[in-house]
Coordinates of C-alpha atoms in Angstrom, one line a residue:
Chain A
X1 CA -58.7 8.5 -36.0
X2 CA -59.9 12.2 -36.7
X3 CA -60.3 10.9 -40.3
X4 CA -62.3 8.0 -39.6
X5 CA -64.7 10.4 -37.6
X6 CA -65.0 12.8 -40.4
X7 CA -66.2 9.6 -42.7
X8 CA -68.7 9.1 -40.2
X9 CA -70.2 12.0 -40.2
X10 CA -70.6 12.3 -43.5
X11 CA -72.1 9.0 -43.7
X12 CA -74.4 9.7 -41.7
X13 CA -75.0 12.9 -43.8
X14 CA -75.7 10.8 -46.8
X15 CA -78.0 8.7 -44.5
X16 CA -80.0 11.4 -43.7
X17 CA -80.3 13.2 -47.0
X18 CA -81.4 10.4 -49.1
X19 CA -83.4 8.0 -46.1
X20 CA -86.7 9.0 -48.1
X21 CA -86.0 8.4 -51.7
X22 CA -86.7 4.5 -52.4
X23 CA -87.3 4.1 -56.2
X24 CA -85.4 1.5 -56.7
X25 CA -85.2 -1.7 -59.5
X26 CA -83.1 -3.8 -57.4
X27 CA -83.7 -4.8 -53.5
X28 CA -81.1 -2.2 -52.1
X29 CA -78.9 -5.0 -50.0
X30 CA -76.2 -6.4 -52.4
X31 CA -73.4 -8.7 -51.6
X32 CA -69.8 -8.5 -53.5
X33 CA -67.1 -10.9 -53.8
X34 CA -64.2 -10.0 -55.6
X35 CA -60.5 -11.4 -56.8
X36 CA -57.8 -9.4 -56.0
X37 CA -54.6 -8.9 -57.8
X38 CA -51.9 -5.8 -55.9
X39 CA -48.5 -4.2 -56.6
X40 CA -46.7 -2.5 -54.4
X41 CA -45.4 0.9 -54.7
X42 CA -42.9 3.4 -53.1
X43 CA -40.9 1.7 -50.1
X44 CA -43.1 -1.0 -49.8
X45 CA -41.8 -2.2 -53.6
X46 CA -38.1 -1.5 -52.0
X47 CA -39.7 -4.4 -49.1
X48 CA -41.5 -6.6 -51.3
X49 CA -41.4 -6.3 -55.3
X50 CA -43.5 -8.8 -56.3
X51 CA -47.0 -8.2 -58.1
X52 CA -49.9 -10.2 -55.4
X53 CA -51.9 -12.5 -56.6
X54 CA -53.1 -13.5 -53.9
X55 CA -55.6 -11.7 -52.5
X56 CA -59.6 -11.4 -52.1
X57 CA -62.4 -8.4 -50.8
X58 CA -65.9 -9.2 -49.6
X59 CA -68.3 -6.9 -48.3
X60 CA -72.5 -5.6 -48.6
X61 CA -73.4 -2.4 -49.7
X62 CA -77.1 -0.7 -49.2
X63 CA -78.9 1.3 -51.7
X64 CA -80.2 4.5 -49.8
X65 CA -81.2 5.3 -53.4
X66 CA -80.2 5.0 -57.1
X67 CA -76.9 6.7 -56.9
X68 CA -75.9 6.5 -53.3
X69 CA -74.6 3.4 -51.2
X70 CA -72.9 2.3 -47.9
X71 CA -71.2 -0.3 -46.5
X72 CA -68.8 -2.3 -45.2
X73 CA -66.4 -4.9 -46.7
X74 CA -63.2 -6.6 -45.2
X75 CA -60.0 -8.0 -47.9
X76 CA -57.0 -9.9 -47.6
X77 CA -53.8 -9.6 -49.6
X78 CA -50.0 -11.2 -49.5
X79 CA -47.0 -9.6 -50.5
X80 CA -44.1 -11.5 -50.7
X81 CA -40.4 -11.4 -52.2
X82 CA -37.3 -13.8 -51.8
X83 CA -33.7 -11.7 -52.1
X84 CA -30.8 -14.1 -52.8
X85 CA -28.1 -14.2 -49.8
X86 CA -26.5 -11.2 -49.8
X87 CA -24.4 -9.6 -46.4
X88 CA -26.5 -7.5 -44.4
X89 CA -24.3 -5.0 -42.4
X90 CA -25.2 -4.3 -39.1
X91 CA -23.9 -2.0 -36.4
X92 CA -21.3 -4.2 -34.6
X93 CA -21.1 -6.7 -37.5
X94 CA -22.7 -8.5 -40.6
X95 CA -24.8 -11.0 -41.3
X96 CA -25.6 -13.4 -44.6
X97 CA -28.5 -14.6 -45.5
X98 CA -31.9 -15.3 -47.7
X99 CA -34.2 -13.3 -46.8
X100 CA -37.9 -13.8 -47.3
X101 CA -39.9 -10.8 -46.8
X102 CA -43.4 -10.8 -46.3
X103 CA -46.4 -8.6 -45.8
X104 CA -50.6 -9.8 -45.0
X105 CA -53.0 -6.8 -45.0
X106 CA -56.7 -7.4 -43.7
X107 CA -58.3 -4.2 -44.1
X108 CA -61.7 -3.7 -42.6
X109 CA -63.6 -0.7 -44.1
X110 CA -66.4 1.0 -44.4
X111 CA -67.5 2.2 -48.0
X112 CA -69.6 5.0 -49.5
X113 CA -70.3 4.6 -53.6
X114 CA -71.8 7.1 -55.7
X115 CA -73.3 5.8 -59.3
X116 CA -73.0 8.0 -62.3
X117 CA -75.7 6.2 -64.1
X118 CA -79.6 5.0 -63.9
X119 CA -80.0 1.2 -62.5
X120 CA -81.0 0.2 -66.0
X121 CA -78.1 0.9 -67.6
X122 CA -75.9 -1.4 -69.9
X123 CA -72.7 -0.6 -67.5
X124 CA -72.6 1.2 -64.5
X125 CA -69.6 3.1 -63.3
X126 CA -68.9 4.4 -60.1
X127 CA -66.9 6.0 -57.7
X128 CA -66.2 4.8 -53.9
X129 CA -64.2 5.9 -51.2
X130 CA -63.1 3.3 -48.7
X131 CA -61.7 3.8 -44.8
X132 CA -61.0 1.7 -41.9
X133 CA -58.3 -0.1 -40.1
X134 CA -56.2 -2.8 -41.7
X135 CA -54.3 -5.6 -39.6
X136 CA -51.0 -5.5 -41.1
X137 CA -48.7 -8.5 -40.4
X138 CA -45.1 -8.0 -41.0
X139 CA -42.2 -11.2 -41.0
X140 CA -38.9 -11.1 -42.5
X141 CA -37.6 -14.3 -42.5
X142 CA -33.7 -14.4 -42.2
X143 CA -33.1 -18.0 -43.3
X144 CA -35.4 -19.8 -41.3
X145 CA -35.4 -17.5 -38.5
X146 CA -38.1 -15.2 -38.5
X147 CA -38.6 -11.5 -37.2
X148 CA -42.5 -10.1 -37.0
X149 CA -44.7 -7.4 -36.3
X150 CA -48.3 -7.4 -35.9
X151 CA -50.6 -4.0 -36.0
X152 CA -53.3 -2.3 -36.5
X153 CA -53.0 0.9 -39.1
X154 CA -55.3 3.2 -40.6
X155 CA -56.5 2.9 -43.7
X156 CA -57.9 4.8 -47.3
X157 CA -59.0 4.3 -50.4
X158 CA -60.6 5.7 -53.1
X159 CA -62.5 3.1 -55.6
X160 CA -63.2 3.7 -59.1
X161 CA -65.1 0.8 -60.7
X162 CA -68.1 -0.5 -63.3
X163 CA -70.8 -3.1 -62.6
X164 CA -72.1 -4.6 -65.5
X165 CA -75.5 -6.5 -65.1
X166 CA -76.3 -9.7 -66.5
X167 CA -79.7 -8.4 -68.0
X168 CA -81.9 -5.3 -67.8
X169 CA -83.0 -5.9 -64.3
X170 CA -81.1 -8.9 -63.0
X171 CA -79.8 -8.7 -59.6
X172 CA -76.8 -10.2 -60.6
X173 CA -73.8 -7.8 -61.4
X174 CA -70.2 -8.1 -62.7
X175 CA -68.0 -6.0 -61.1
X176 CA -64.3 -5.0 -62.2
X177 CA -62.6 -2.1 -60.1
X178 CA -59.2 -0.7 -59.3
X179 CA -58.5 1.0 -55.9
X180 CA -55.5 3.0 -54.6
X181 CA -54.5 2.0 -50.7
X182 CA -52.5 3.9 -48.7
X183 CA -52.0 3.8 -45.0
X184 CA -49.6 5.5 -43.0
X185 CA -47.6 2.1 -42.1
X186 CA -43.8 2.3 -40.5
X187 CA -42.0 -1.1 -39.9
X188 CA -38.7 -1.3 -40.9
X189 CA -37.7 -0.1 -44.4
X190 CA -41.4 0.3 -45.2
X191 CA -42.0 4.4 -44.3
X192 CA -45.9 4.3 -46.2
X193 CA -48.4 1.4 -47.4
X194 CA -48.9 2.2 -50.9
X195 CA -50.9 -0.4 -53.5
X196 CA -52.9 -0.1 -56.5
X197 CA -55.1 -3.3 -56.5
X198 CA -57.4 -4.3 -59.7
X199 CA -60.5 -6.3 -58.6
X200 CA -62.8 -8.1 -60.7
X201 CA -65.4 -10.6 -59.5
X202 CA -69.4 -10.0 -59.0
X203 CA -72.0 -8.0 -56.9
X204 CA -75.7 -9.7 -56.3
X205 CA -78.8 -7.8 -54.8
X206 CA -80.4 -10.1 -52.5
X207 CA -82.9 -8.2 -50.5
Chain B
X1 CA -80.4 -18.5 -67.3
X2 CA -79.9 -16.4 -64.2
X3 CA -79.5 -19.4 -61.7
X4 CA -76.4 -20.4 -63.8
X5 CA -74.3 -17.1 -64.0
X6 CA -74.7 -17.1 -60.1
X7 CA -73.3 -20.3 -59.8
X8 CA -71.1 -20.2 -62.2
X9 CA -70.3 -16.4 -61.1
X10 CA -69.7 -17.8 -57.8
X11 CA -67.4 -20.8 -58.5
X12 CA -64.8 -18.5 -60.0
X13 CA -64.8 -16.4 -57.2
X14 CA -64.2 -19.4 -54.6
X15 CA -62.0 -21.0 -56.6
X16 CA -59.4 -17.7 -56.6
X17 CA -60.3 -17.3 -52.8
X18 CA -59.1 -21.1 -52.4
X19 CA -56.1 -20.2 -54.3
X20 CA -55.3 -17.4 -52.8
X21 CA -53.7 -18.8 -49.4
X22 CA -50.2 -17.1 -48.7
X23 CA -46.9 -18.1 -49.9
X24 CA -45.5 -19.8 -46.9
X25 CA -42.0 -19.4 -46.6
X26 CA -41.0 -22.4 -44.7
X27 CA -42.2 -24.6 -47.6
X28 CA -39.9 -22.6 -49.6
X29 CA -35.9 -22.8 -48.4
X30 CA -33.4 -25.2 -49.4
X31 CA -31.1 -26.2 -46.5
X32 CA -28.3 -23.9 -47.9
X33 CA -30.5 -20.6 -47.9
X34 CA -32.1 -21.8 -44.5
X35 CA -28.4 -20.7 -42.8
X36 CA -27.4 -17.4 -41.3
X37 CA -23.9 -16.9 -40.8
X38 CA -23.9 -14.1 -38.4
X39 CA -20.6 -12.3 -37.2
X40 CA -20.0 -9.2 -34.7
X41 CA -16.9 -7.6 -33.7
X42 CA -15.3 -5.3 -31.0
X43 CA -14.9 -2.2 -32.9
X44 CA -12.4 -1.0 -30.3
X45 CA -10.4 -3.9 -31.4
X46 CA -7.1 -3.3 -34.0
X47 CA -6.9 -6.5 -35.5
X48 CA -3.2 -5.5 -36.7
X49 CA -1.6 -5.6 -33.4
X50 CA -2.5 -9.5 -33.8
X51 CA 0.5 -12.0 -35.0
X52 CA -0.1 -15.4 -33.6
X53 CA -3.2 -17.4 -32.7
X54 CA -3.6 -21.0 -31.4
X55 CA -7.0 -22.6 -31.3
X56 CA -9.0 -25.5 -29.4
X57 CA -8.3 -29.3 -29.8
X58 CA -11.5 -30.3 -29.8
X59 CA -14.8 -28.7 -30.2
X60 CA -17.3 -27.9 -27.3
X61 CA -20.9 -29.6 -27.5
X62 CA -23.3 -27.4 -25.2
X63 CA -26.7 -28.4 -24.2
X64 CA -29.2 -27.2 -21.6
X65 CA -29.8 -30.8 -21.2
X66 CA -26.7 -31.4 -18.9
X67 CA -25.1 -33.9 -21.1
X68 CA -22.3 -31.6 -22.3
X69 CA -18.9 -32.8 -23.4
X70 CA -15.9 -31.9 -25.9
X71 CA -16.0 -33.7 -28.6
X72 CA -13.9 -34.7 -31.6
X73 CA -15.9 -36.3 -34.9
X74 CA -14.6 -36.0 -38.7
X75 CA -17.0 -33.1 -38.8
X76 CA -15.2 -31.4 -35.5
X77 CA -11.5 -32.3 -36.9
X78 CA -12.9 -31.1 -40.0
X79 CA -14.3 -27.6 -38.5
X80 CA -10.7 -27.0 -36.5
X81 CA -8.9 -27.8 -39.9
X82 CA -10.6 -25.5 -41.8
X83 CA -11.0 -22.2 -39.5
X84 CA -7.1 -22.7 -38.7
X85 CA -6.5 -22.4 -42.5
X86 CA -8.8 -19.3 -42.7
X87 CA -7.1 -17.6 -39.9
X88 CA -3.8 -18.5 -42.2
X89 CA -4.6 -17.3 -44.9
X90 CA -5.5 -13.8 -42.9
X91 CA -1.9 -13.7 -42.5
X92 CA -1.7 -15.4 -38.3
X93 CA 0.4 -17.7 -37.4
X94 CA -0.4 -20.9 -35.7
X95 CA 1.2 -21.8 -32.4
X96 CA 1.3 -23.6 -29.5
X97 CA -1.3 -22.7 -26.6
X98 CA 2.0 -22.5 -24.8
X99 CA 3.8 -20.1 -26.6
X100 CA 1.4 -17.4 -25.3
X101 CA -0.2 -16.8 -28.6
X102 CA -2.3 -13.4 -29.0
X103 CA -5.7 -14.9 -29.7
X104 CA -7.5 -17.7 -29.3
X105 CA -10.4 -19.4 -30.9
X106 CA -13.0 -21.3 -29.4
X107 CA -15.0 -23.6 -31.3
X108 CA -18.6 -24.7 -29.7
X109 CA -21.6 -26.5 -30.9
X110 CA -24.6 -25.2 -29.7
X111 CA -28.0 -28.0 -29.1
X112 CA -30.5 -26.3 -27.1
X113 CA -33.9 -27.4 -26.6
X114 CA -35.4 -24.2 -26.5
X115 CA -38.7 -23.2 -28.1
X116 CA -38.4 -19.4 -28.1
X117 CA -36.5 -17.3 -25.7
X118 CA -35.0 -13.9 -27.0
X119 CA -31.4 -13.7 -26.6
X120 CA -29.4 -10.6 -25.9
X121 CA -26.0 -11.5 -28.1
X122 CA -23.8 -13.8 -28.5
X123 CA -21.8 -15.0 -25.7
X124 CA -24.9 -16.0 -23.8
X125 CA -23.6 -19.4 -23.6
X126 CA -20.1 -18.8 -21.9
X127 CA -21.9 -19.2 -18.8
X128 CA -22.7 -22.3 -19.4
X129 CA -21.4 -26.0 -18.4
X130 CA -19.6 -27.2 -21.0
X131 CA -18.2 -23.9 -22.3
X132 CA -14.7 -23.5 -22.7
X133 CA -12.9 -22.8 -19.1
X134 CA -10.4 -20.1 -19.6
X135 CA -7.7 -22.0 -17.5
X136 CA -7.6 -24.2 -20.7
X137 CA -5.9 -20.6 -22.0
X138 CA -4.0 -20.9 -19.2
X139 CA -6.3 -18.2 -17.1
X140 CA -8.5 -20.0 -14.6
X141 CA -10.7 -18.5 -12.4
X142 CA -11.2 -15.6 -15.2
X143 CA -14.1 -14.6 -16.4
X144 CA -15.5 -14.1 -20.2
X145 CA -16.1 -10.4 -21.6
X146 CA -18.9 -10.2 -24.0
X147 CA -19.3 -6.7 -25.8
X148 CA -22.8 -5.7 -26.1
X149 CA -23.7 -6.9 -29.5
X150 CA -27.0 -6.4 -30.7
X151 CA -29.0 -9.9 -30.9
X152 CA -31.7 -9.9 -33.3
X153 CA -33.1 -14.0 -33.3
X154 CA -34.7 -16.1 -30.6
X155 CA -33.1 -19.5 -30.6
X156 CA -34.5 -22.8 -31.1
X157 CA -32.0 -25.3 -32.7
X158 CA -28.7 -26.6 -33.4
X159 CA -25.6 -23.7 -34.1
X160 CA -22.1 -23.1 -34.5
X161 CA -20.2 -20.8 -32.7
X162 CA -16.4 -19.1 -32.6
X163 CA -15.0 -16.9 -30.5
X164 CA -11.9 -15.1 -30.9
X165 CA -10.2 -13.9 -27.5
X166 CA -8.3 -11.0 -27.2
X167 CA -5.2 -12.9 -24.6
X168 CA -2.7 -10.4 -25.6
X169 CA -4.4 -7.6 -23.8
X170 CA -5.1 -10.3 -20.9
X171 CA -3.7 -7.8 -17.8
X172 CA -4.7 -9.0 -14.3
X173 CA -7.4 -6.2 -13.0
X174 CA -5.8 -5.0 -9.6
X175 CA -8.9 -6.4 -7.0
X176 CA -11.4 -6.3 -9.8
X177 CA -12.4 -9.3 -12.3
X178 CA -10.2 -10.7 -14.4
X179 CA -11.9 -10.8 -18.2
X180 CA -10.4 -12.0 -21.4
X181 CA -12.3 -10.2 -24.4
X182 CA -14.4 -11.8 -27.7
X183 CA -13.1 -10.1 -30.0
X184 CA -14.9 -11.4 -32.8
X185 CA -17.3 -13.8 -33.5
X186 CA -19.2 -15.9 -35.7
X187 CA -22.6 -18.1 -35.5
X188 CA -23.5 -20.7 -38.1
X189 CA -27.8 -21.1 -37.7
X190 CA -29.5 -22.9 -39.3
X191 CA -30.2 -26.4 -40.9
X192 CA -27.5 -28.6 -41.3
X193 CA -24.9 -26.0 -39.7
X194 CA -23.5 -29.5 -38.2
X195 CA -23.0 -31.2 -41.3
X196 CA -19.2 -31.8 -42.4
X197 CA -19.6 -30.9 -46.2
X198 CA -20.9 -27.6 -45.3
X199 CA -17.9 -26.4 -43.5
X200 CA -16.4 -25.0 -46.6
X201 CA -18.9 -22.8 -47.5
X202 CA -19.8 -21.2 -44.0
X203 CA -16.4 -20.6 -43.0
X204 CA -15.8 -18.9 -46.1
X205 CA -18.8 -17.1 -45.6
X206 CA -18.2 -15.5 -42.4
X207 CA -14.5 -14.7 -43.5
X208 CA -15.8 -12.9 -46.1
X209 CA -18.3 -10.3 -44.2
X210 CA -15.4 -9.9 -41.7
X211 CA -12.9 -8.2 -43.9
X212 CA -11.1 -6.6 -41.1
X213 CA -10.1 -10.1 -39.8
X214 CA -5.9 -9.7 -41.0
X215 CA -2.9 -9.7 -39.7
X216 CA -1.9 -7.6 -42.2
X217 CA -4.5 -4.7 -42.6
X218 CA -8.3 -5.4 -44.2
X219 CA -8.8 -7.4 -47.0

């Protein structure tokens, strides 16, 4: 929490600073939608191996100026991996089975991005830093029996991405990017929530 | 120009987001990986001091419907057959439930109704109508001991359970309540746990992630 206050603030730093400056070549609000592709690292690969496919981001940014922006944007992604039956020990026992082990993340966050070059440019790179909350829905499936877990975690991560414009001017932008996500998430064998996720889909100015 | 790389821009995108659904793991289980063959033992227990066993003539159908019976299919002559041979082959002898045997096995078929309800253990049931009575071991009017075994499923369908009772340790409780101890025991979940040609399989199963079951010292 004392993170997400410290984002604040200097949010509303940036806010301040850079209110005035408005020379701008595309109307400041932009939308992005984005394709998201994840794979898991540290105990969360022990959980669930598998590279995600399936997963998306949408969110809005405003221009304060050329170089600075805020926003918010929300995502989905789904990990999942199927283990062969294999014998689970347990304390007073054992227990076979197939287990299916699955992970949904929803984060909700709000974004700062910093351009490193003029609006006009060919290709635009940036840097963003993302935090929020992400709902994190946990269910191992033991057969067809299923145990779950549903909660709310912090969550960061830094961005580091190009938008290429369709033309000199145009409002319309395609965006590739590849973030790092890491949340301080404890549910079973996962002791940290750690992805790198590669985005790619476009960002449009529309006011 | 522009118009089109919108469109076109944004068909792509909705198309992945339309793809993207999750992998729903439901949709993904044969009936074979759908089972769980879960076992639990007294750790207290030495299953050494164990020679002869004798087990149930037929097999125990419990409901919470009320229409509970014993019952004796191909699939329940079947089920005795086969967990007799198993506790053979761990090196016990079959006998009589006359000849005071040192265990016993219960066979039941579980068919609640129930949607979800979190269950503590196994041996939630041996309260039930329909459970095996323990004067049928020759002790009625005693009670069943349970060890705390940690339960980790909600229950909603059909099972499969044995219970092995300790009746060699069976001492009369001066004034107190009489209990004969599970030992072990073992619960097929799952779809098609009450299918005949998948008797094989589970037994074997829960045999093998109980390698301390033997007469003669673990396997």
């Amino acid at each position: 929490m004392k993170s997400i206050k410290i984002y604040v603030l200097l949010l509303a730093g940036v806010l301040g600073i850079t209110g005035a400056a408005k020379a701008q070549s595309r109307p400041p609000l932009s939308l992005q939608l984005n394709y998201s592709i994840a794979q898991p690292l540290g105990s969360l690969k022990d959980y669930a191996n598998k590279t995600s496919f399936r997963g998306w981001k949408a969110g809005f940014l405003y221009n304060f100026n050329d170089q600075f922006s805020a926003g918010l944007n929300v995502g989905y992604q789904d990990f999942y991996e199927k283990v062969p039956r294999a014998i689970y020990p347990g304390k007073d026992g054992a227990i076979s089975a197939v287990q299916q082990r699955t992970l949904q993340t929803i984060p909700i966050m709000l974004a700062a991005q910093y351009a490193f070059t003029k609006p006009e440019s060919k290709v635009i790179p940036y840097v963003g830093l993302n935090a929020g909350i992400a709902a994190m829905r946990y269910e191992k499936y033991w057969g067809e029996f299923v145990e779950g877990d549903d909660s709310w975690q912090f969550m960061a991560t830094p961005e580091l991405g190009i938008n290429v414009p369709f033309g000199k001017y145009s409002p319309v932008m395609f965006n590739a990017n590849v973030q790092y996500n890491y949340s301080p998430y404890k549910m079973g064998d996962i002791t940290n929530f750690n992805t790198v996720q590669a985005n790619i889909g476009v960002k449009i100015h529309v006011r | 120009m522009k118009r089109l790389w919108i469109l076109m821009g944004f068909s792509l995108v909705t198309a992945a987001l339309l793809s993207s659904c999750r992998k729903e793991p439901l949709n993904n289980l044969t009936q074979e990986e759908s089972r769980i063959y879960i076992t639990n033992y007294d750790k207290n227990a030495n299953f050494t001091t164990y020679k002869t066993f004798s087990i149930v003539d037929s097999v125990a159908v419990i409901t919470n419907r009320g229409d509970h019976q014993k019952a004796l299919t191909s699939y329940d002559q079947k089920l005795i057959a086969t967990v007799t041979k198993s506790f053979q082959d761990r090196g016990y002898t079959l006998v009589a439930k006359t000849a005071s045997p040192d265990l016993a096995v219960n066979l039941s078929r579980i068919d609640n109704t129930y949607s979800s309800v979190i269950i503590g253990g196994p041996g939630y049931w041996a309260g039930y109508p329909g459970y095996w009575d323990l004067g049928y071991w020759g002790y009625p009017g005693w009670g069943y001991y349970f060890p705390p075994y940690y339960g980790v499923f909600s229950y909603n369908e059909r099972a499969v359970s044995i219970d092995l009772l300790d009746l060699k340790n069976a001492t009369p409780k001066a004034g107190g309540q009489n209990q004969i101890t599970t030992i072990w025991n073992a619960m097929l979940r799952g779809s098609g746990v009450w299918t005949g040609a998948n008797i094989d399989s589970m037994i074997a199963a829960v045999f093998t992630q109980s390698p301390y079951l033997s007469a003669t010292g673990t396997k």
